[in-house]
mmCIF file of C-alpha atoms in Angstrom:
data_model
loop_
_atom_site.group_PDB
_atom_site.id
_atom_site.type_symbol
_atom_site.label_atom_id
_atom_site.label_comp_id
_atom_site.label_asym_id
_atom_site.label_seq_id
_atom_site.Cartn_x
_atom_site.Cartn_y
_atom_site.Cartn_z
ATOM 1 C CA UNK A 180 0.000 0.000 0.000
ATOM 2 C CA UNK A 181 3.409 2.194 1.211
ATOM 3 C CA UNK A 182 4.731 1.434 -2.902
ATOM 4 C CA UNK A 183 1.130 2.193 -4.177
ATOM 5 C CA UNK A 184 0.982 5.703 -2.044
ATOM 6 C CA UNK A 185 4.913 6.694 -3.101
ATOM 7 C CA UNK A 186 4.166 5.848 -6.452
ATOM 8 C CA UNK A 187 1.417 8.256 -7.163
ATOM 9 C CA UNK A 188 3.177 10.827 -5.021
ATOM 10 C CA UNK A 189 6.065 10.369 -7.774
ATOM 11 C CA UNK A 190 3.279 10.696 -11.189
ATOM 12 C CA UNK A 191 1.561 13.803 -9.288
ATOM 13 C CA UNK A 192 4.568 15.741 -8.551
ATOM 14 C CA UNK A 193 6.091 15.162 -12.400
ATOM 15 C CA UNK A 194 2.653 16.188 -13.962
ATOM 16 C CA UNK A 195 2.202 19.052 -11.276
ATOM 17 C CA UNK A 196 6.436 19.674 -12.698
ATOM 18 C CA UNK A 197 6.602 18.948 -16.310
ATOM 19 C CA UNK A 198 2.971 19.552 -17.512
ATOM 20 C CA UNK A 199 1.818 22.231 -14.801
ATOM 21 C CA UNK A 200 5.119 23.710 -15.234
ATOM 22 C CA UNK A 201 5.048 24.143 -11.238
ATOM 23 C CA UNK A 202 8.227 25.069 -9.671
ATOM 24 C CA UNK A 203 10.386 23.573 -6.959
ATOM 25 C CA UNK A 204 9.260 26.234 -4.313
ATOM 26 C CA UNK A 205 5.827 25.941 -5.715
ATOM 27 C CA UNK A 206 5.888 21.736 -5.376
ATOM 28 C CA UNK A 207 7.385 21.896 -1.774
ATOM 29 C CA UNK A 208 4.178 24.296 -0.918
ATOM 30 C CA UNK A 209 1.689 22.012 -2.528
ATOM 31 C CA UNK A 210 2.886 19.087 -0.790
ATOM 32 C CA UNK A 211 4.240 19.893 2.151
ATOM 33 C CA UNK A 212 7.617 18.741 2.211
ATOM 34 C CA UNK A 213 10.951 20.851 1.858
ATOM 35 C CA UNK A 214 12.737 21.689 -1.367
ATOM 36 C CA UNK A 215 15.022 19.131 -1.118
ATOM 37 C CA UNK A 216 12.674 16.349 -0.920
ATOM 38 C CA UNK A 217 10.629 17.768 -3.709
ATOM 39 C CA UNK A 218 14.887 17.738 -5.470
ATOM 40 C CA UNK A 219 15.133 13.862 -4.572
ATOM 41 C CA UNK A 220 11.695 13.111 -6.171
ATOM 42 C CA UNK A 221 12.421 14.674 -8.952
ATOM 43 C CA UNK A 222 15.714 12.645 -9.491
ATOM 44 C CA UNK A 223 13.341 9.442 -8.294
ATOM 45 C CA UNK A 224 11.195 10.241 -11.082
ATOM 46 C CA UNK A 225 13.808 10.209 -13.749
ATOM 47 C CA UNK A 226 15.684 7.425 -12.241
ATOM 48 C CA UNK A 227 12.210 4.927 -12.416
ATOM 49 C CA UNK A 228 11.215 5.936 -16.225
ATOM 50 C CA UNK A 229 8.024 7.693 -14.911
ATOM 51 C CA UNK A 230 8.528 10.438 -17.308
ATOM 52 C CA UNK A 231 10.566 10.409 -20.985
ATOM 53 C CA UNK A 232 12.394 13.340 -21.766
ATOM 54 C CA UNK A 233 12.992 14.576 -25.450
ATOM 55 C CA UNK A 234 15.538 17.389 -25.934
ATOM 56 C CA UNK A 235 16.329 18.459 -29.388
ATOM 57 C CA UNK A 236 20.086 19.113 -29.763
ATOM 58 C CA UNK A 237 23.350 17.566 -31.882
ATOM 59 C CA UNK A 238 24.563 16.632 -29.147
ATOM 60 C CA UNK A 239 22.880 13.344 -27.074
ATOM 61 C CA UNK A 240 23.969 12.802 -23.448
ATOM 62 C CA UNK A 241 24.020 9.902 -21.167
ATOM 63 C CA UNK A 242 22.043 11.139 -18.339
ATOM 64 C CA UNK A 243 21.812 7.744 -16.441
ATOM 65 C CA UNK A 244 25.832 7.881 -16.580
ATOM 66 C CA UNK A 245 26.024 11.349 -15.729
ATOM 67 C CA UNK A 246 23.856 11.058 -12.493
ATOM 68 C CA UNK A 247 25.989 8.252 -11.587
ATOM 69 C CA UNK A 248 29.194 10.435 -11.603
ATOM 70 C CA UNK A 249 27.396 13.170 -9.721
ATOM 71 C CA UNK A 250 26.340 10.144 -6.916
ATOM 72 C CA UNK A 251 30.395 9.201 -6.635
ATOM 73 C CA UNK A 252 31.883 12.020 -7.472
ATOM 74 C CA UNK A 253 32.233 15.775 -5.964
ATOM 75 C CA UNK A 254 31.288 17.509 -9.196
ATOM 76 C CA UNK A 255 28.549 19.815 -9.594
ATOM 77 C CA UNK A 256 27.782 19.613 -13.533
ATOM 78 C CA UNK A 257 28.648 16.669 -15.363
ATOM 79 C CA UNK A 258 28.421 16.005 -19.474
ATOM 80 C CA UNK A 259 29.387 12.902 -20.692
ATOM 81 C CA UNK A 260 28.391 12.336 -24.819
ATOM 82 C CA UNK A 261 26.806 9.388 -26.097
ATOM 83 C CA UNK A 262 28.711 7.963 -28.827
ATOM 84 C CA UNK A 263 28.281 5.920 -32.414
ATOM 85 C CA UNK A 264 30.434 3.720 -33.448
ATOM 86 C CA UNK A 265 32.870 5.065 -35.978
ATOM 87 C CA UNK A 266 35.453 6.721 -33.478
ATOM 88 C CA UNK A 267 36.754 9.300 -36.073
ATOM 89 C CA UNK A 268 33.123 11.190 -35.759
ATOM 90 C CA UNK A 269 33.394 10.169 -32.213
ATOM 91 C CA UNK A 270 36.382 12.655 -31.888
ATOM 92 C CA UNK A 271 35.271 14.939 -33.803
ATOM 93 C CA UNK A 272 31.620 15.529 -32.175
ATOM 94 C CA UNK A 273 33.159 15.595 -28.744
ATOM 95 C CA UNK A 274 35.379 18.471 -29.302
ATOM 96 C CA UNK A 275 32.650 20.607 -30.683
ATOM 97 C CA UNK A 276 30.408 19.356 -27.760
ATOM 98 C CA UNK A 277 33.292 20.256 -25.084
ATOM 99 C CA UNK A 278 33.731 23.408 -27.462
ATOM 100 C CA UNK A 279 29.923 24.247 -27.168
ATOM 101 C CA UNK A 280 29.970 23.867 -23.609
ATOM 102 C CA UNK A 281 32.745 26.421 -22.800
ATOM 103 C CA UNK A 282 31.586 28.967 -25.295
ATOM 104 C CA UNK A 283 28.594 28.863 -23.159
ATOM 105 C CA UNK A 284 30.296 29.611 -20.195
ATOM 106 C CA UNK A 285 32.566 32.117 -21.983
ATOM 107 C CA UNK A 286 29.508 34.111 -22.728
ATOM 108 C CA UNK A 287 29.040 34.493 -19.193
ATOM 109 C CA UNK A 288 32.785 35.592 -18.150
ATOM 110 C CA UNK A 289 35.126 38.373 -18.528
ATOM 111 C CA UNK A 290 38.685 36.568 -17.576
ATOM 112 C CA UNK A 291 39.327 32.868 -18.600
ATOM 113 C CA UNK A 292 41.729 31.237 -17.729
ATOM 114 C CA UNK A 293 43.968 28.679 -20.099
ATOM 115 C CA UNK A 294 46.413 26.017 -19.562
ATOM 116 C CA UNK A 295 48.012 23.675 -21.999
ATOM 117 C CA UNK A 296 48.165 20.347 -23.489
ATOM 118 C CA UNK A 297 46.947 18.958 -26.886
ATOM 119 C CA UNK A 298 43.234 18.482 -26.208
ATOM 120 C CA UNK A 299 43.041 22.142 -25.395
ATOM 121 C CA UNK A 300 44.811 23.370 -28.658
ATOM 122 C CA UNK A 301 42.305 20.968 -30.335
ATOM 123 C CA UNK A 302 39.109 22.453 -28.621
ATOM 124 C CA UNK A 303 40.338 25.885 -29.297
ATOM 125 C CA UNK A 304 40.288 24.799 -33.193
ATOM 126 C CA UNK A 305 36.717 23.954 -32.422
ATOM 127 C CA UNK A 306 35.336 27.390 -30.830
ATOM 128 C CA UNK A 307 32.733 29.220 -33.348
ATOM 129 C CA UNK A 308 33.783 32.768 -34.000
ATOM 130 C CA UNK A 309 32.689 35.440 -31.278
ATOM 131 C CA UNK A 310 31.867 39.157 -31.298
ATOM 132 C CA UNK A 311 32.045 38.993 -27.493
ATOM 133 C CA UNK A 312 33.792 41.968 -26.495
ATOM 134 C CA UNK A 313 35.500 43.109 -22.971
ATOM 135 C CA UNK A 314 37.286 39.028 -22.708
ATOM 136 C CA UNK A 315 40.618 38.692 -21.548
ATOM 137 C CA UNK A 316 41.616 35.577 -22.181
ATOM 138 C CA UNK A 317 45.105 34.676 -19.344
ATOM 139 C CA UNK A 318 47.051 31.746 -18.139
ATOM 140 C CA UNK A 319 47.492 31.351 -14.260
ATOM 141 C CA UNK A 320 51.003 29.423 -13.709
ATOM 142 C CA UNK A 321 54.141 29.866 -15.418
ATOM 143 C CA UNK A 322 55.318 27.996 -18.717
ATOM 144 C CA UNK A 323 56.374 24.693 -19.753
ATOM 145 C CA UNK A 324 59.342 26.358 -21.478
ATOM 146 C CA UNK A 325 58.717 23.610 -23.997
ATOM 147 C CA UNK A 326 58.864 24.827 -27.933
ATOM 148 C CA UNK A 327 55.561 23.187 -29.233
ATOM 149 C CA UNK A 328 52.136 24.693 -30.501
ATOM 150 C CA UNK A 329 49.896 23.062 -28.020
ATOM 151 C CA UNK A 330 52.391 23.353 -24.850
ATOM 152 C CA UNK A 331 53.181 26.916 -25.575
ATOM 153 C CA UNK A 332 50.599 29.719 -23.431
ATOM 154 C CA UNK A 333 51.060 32.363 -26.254
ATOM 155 C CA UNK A 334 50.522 29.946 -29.374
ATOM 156 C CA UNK A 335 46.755 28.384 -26.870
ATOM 157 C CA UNK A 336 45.808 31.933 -25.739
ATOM 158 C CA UNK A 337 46.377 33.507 -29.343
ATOM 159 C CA UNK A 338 44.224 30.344 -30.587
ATOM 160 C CA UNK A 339 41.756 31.714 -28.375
ATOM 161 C CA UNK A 340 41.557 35.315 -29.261
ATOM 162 C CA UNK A 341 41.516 34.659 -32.662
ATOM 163 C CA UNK A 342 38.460 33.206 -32.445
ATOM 164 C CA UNK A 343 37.025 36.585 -30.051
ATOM 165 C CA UNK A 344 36.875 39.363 -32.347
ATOM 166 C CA UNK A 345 37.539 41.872 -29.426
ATOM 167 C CA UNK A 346 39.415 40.364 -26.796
ATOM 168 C CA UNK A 347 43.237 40.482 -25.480
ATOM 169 C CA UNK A 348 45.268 38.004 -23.821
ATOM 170 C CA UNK A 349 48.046 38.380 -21.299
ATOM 171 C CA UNK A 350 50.525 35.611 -20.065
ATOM 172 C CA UNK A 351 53.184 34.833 -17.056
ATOM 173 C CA UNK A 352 56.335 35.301 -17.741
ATOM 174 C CA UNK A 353 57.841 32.906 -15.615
ATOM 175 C CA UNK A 354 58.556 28.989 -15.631
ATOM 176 C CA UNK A 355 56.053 26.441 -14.577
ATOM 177 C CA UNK A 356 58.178 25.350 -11.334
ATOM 178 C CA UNK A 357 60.234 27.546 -9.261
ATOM 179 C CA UNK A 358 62.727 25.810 -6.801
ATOM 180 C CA UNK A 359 63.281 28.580 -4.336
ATOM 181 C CA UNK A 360 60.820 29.800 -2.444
ATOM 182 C CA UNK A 361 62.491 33.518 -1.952
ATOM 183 C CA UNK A 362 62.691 33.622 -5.713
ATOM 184 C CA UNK A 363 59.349 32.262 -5.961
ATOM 185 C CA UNK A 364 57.754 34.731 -3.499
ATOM 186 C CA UNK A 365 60.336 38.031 -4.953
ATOM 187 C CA UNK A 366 59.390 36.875 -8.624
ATOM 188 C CA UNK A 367 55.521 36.978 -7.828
ATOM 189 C CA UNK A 368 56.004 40.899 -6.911
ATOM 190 C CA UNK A 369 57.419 42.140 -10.147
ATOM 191 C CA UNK A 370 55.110 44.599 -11.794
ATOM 192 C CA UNK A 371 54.992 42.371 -14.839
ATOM 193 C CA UNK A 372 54.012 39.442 -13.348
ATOM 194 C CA UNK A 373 52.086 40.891 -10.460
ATOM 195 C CA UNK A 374 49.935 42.920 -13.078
ATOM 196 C CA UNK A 375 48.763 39.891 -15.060
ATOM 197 C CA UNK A 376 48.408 37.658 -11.347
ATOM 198 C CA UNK A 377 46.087 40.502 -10.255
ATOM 199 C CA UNK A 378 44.270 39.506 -13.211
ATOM 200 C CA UNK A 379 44.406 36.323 -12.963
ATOM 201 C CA UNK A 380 42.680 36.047 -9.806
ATOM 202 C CA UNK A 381 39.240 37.749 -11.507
ATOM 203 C CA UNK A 382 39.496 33.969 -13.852
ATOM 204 C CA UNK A 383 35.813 33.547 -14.067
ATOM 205 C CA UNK A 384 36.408 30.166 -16.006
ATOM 206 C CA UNK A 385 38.868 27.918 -16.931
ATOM 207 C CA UNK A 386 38.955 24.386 -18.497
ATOM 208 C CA UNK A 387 42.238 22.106 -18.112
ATOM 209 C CA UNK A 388 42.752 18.413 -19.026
ATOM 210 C CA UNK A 389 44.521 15.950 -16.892
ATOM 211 C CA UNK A 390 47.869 14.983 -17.751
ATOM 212 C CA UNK A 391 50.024 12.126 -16.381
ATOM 213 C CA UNK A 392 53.809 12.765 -14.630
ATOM 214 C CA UNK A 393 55.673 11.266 -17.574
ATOM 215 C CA UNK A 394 53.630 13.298 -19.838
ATOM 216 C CA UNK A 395 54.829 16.827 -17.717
ATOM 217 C CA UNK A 396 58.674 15.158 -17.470
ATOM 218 C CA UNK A 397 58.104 14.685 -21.781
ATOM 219 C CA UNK A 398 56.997 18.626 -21.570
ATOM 220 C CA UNK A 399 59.482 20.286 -19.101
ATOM 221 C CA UNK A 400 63.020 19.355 -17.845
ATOM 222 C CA UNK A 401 61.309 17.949 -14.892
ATOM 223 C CA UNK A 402 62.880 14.402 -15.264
ATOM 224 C CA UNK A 403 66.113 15.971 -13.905
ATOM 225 C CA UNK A 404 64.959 18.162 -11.504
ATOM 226 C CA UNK A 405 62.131 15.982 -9.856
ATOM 227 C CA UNK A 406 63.808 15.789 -5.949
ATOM 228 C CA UNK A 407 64.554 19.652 -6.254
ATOM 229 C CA UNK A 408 61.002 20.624 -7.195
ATOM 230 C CA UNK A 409 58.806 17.729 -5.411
ATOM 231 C CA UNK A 410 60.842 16.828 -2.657
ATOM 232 C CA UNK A 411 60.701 13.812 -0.353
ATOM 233 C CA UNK A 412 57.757 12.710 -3.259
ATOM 234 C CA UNK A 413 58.149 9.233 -4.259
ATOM 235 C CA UNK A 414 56.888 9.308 -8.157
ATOM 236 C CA UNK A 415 54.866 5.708 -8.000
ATOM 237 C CA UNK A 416 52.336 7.877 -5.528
ATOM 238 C CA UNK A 417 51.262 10.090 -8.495
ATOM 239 C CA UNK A 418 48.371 9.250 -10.256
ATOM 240 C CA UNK A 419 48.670 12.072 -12.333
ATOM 241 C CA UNK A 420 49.201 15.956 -12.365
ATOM 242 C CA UNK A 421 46.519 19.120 -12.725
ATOM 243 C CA UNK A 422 47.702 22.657 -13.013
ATOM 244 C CA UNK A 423 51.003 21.025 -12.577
ATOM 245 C CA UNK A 424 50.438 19.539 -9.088
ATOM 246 C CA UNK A 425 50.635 15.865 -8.998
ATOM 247 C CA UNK A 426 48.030 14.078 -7.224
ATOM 248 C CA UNK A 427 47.498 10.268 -5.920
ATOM 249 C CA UNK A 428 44.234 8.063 -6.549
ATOM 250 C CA UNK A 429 42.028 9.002 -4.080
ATOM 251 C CA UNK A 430 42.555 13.152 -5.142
ATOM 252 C CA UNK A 431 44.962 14.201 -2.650
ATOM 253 C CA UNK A 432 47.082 16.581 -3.350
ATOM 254 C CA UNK A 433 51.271 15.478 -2.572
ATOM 255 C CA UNK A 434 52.744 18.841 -2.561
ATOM 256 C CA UNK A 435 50.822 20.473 0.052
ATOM 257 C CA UNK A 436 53.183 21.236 1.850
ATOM 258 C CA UNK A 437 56.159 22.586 -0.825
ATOM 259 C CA UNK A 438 53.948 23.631 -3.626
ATOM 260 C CA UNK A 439 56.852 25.075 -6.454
ATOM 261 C CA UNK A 440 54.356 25.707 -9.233
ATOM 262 C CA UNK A 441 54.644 29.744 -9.750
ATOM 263 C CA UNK A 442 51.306 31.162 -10.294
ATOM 264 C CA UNK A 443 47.659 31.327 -8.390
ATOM 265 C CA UNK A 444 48.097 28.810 -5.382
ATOM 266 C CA UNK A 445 45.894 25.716 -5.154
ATOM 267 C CA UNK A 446 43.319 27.457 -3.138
ATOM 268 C CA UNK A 447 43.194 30.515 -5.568
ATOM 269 C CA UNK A 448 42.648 28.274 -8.277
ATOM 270 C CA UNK A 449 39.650 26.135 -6.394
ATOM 271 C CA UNK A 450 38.187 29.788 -6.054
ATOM 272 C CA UNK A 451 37.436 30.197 -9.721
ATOM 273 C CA UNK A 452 33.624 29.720 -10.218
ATOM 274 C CA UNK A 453 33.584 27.200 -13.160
ATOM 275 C CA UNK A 454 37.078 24.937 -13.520
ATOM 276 C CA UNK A 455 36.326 22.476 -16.731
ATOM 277 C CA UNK A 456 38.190 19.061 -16.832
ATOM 278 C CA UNK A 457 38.443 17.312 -19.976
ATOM 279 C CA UNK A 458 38.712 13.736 -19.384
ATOM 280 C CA UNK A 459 40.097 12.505 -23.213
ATOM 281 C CA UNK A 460 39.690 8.768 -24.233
ATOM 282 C CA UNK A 461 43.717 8.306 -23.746
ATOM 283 C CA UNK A 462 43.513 9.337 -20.123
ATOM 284 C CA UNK A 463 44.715 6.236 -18.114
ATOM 285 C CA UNK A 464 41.707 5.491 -15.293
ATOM 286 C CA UNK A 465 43.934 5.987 -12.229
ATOM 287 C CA UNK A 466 44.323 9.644 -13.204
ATOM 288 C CA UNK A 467 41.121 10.188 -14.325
ATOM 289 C CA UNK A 468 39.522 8.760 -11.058
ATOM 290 C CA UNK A 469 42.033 11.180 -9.135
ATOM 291 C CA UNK A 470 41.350 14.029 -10.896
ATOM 292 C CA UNK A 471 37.670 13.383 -10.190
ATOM 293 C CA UNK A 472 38.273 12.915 -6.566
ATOM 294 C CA UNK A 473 40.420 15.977 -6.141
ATOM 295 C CA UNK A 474 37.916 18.713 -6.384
ATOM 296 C CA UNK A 475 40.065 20.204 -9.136
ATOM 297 C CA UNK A 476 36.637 20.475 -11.018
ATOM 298 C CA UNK A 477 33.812 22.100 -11.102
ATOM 299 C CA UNK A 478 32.709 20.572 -14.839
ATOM 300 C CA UNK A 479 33.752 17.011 -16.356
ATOM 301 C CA UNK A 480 32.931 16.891 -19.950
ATOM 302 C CA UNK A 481 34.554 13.351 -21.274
ATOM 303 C CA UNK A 482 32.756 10.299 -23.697
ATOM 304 C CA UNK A 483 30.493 7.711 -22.837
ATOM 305 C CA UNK A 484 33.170 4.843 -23.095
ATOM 306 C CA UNK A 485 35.707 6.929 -20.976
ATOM 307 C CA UNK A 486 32.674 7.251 -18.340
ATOM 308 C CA UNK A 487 32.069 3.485 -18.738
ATOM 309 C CA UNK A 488 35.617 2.618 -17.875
ATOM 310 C CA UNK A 489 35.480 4.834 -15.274
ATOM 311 C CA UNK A 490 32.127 3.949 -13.424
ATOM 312 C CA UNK A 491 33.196 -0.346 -13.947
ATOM 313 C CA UNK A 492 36.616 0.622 -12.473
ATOM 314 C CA UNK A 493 34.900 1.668 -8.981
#
């Protein structure tokens, strides 16, 4: 009788929502139970098929995966793109979804924030042409020093602005990992760098892939230097590295306590209202499970077989 009761509690509240076009505030009035509740039913009703939603769009999303991330994971909005099967179109389709996505965001900001790596030269490629105007576009931590179009801030953030009719771009002039913490600190105070920090801490979004340590060592000279920059870290702990800071499988963050990366701290960074992560099919599941656990993100956009992988790997 209990089931029977709960179940036309459920079909009430989603005509009263999606036919009645009743709000949350307006359901939790009605029947008499708080906001949240009204929040859980709704996600019930979804969840149990009561109700089939149709949206028109290019793009089509798994929403049973992406509420399953939300459950396990500490991200607020999750996308995660159904896929065909030739993988080509696959590619191409998720970097003009991912594209699509930030654009949308973009059109909300005034400072955004870029970082580096191959994926994000790629989803630049993919951004539609903008008349948006008063956009800086800025990275937040020093260079790879590395002489390649996608690891290079200038060649990413000129990507960028070429695709905003009216906006300007400003980088750090500084490397990626600075040793010594007076030089660090002293560095972080010149006018040209302290100008374009100040900036820098206004990032109103930013969207970053995930990169593994050998992939950094293959982008910087940190292969020889690892002991002077991460000390007393043993490398087999790192599951991967975001915004240059390594991290182990469960999210933590190893260089708490000697962070060398010159830029916004860790903190600063987890202060910027939308951080995208780009989970890419080649992302080994250890780092992308760590990354996910790390509250690095505010936004995951990845596929539906990297979610799959993910999800059967918990």
């Amino acid at each position: 009788m209990q089931d029977k009761q709960h179940l036309d509690l459920l079909l009430s509240i989603a005509q009263d929502f999606y036919l009645n076009k009743l709000s949350v505030s307006d359901l939790s009035v009605k029947y008499d139970v708080s906001r949240y509740y009204i929040s859980k039913y709704l996600e019930e009703i979804i969840d149990n098929h009561l109700v089939s939603i149709h949206i028109n769009t290019p793009f089509d999303r798994n929403t049973a995966m992406e509420r399953a991330f939300k459950r396990e994971f500490a991200v607020e909005n999750v996308y995660i793109m159904k896929e065909k099967i030739d993988s080509i179109t696959n590619q191409e389709v998720l970097l003009t979804f991912t594209a699509k996505i930030i654009q949308d965001l973009i059109a909300q900001a005034r400072v955004v924030g870029i970082t580096w790596g191959k994926s994000i030269y790629q989803v630049l490629d993919s951004f539609q042409q903008s008349d948006q105007r008063n956009l800086v576009f800025t990275s937040f931590v020093g260079e790879l020093g590395l002489r390649k179009r996608y690891a290079e801030p200038v060649t990413l953030l000129q990507r960028a602005v070429s695709k905003y009719n009216s906006a300007m771009y400003l980088t750090i002039p500084a490397p990626l990992y600075v040793a010594n913490d007076h030089l660090r600190q002293t560095l972080a105070e010149e006018p040209a760098v302290k100008s374009v920090l100040d900036v820098a801490r206004k990032i109103d979004v930013t969207f970053s892939s995930v990169g593994t340590l050998s992939s950094i060592e293959n982008m910087t000279n940190l292969g020889k230097n690892f002991r002077t920059y991460f000390p007393g870290l043993h490398s087999k702990k790192v599951a991967g590295v975001v915004y240059g800071r390594p991290y182990d499988e469960h999210g933590r963050f190893l260089t708490a306590d000697k962070d060398t990366v010159f830029g916004l701290s860790l903190p600063e960074i987890k202060r910027i209202p939308h951080r995208v992560g780009i989970l890419e099919a080649s992302t080994p599941i250890r780092t992308a499970k760590g990354a996910l656990y790390s509250d690095a993100f505010t936004d995951i956009i990845t596929s539906e077989s990297t979610a799959n992988k993910i999800l059967c790997s918990l």
